[in-house]
XYZ file of C-alpha atoms in Angstrom:
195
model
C -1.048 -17.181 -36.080
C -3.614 -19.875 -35.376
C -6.301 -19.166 -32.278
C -5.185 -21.585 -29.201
C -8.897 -22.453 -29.368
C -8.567 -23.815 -32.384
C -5.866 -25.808 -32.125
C -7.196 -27.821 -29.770
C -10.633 -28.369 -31.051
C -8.524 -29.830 -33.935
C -6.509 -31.912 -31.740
C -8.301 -33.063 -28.786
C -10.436 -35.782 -30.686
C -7.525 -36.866 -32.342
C -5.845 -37.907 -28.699
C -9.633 -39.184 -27.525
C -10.037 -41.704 -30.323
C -6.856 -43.206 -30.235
C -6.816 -43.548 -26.389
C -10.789 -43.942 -25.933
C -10.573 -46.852 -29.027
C -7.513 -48.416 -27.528
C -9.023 -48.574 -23.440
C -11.989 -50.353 -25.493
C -10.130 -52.749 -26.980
C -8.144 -52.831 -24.189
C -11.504 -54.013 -22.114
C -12.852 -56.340 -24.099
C -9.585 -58.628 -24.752
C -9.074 -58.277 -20.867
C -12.126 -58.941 -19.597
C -12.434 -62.557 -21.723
C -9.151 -63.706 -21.300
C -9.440 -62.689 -17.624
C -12.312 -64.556 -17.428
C -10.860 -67.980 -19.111
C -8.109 -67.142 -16.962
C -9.656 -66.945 -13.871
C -12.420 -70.030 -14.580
C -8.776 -72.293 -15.597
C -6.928 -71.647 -12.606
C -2.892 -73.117 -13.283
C -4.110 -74.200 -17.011
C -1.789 -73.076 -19.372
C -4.050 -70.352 -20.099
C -3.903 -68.803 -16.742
C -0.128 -68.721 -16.554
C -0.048 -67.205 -20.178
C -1.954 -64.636 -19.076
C -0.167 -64.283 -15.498
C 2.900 -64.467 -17.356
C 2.154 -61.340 -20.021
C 0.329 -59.248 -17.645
C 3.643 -58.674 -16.139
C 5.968 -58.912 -19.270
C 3.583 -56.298 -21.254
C 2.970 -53.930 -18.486
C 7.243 -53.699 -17.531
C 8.105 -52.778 -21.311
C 7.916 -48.732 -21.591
C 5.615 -47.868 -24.070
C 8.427 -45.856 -26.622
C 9.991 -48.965 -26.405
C 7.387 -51.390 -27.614
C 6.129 -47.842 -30.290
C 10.274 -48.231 -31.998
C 9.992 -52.217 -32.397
C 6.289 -51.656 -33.986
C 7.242 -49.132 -36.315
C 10.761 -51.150 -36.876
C 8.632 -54.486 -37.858
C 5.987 -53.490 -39.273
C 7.067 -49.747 -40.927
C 10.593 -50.433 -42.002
C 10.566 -54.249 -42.238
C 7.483 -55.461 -43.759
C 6.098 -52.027 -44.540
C 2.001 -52.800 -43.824
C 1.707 -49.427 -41.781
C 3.083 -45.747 -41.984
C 6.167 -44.865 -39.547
C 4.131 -41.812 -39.002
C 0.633 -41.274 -37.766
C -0.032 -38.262 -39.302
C -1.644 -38.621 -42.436
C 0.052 -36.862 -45.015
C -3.386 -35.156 -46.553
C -5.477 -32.405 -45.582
C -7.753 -32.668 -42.970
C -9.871 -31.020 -45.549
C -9.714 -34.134 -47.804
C -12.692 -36.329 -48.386
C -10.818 -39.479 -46.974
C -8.859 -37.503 -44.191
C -10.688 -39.597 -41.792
C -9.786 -43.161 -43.453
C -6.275 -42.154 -43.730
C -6.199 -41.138 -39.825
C -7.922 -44.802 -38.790
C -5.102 -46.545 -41.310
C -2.423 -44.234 -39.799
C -3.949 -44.601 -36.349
C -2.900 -48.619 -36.178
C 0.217 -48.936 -35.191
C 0.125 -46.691 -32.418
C -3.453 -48.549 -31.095
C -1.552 -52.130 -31.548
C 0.898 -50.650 -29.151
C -1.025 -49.253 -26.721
C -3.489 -52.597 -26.665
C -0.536 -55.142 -26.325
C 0.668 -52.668 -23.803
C -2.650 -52.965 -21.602
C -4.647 -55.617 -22.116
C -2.240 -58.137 -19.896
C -2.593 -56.051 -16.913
C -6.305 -55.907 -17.091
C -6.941 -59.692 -18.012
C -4.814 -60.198 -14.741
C -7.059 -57.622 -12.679
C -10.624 -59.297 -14.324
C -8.929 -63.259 -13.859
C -8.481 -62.243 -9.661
C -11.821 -61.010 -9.261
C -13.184 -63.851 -11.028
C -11.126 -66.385 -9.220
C -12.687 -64.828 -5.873
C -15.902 -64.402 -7.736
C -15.922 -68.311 -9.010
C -15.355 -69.498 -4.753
C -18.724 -67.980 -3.689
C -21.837 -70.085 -2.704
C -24.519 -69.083 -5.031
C -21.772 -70.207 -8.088
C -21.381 -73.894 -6.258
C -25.413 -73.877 -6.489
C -25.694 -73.200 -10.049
C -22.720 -75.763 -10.725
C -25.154 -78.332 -8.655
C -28.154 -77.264 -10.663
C -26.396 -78.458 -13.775
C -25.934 -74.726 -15.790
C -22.744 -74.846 -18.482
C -19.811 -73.576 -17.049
C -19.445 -71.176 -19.724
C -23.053 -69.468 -18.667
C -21.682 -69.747 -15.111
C -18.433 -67.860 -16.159
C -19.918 -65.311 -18.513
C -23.433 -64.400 -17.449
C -23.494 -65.124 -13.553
C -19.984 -65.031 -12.429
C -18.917 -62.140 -14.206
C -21.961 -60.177 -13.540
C -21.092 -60.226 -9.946
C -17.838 -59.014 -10.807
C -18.560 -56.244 -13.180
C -18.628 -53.228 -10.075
C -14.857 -52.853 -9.479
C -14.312 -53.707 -13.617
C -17.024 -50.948 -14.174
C -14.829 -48.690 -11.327
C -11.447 -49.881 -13.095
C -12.870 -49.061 -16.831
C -14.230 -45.694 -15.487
C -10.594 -44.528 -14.030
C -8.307 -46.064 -17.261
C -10.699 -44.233 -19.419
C -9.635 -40.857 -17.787
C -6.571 -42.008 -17.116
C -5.772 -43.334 -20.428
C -5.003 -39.917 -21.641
C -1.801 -39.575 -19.643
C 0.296 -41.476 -21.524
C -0.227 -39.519 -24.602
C 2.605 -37.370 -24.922
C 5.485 -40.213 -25.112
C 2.619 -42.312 -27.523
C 1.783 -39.820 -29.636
C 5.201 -38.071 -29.663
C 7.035 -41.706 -30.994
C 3.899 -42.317 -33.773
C 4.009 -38.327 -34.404
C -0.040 -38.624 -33.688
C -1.221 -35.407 -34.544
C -3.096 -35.344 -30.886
C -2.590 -33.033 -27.600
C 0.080 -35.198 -26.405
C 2.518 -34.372 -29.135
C 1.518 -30.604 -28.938
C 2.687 -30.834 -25.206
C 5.743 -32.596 -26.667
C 6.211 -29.904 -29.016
C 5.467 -26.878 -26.498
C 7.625 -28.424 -24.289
């Protein structure tokens, strides 16, 4: 018999990476594309994005989890069907074989999320992009790309800042149906298990 304490000191960093990494990931794409997106209004670009921000976000993720382990587990075999590393945790290169095993599951959350929050960043840019002090710099003669990256999006980091604050918390909701499809060795698959 193992102390409760234990257990999850083992397995609450495994659920934090995956879902902390992923919401990072998750950030970054989203906040560039929905910046190209929102600086390209109807470009191809912007209706890619439109598009897939509300494809991605309408697939359940078990869904998405079965065709990544289907394609690229059983198909073309690049990553374990299971996220649970098969050595010790006491094993020198325990914590390689978690990132390796760690993957597939962080593909799938990723293409999951980063639609949705390239769609959020492109709207507040779009509104952003219409203000007066943006026309001014355009008349000055700064490159749209400083105007989009540096000024524009600096005005709009507050409600991203807000938006990455509350995913990052909320992130770790989804874990039991995540980890329970990858068998991540995390708190969501000990609910699953409990359960």
């Amino acid at each position: 018999s193992s102390n409760v304490g234990d257990i999850l000191l083992e397995k609450i960093p495994r659920t934090v990476l995956l879902f902390t990494t992923a919401t990072i990931i998750i950030s970054i794409i989203g906040i560039f594309l929905g910046a190209l997106a929102g600086s390209k209004v109807g470009s191809v670009v912007d209706r890619i994005t439109s598009a897939f921000a509300v494809i991605s976000s309408s697939f359940p993720v078990w869904w998405v989890g079965m065709l990544m382990i289907f394609m690229f587990a059983f198909t073309y075999q690049i990553f374990p069907a299971r996220a649970t590393p098969s050595i010790l945790p006491t094993e020198p290169d325990y914590i390689l074989a978690l990132l390796y095993h760690m993957t597939l599951p962080l593909i799938t959350i990723v293409l999951i999320g980063f639609g949705t929050w390239a769609y959020l960043v492109r709207n507040f840019m779009v509104g952003t992009l219409q203000e007066d002090f943006i026309s001014a710099k355009k008349a000055i003669g700064i490159s749209k790309k400083k105007i989009i990256y540096k000024h524009a999006l600096k005005n709009a980091a507050p409600p991203i800042i807000t938006i990455l604050a509350l995913s990052l918390s909320g992130s770790l909701g989804g874990a039991i149906i995540t980890e329970a499809v990858f068998d991540w060795p995390g708190m969501g698959r000990l609910y699953f298990e409990a359960i």
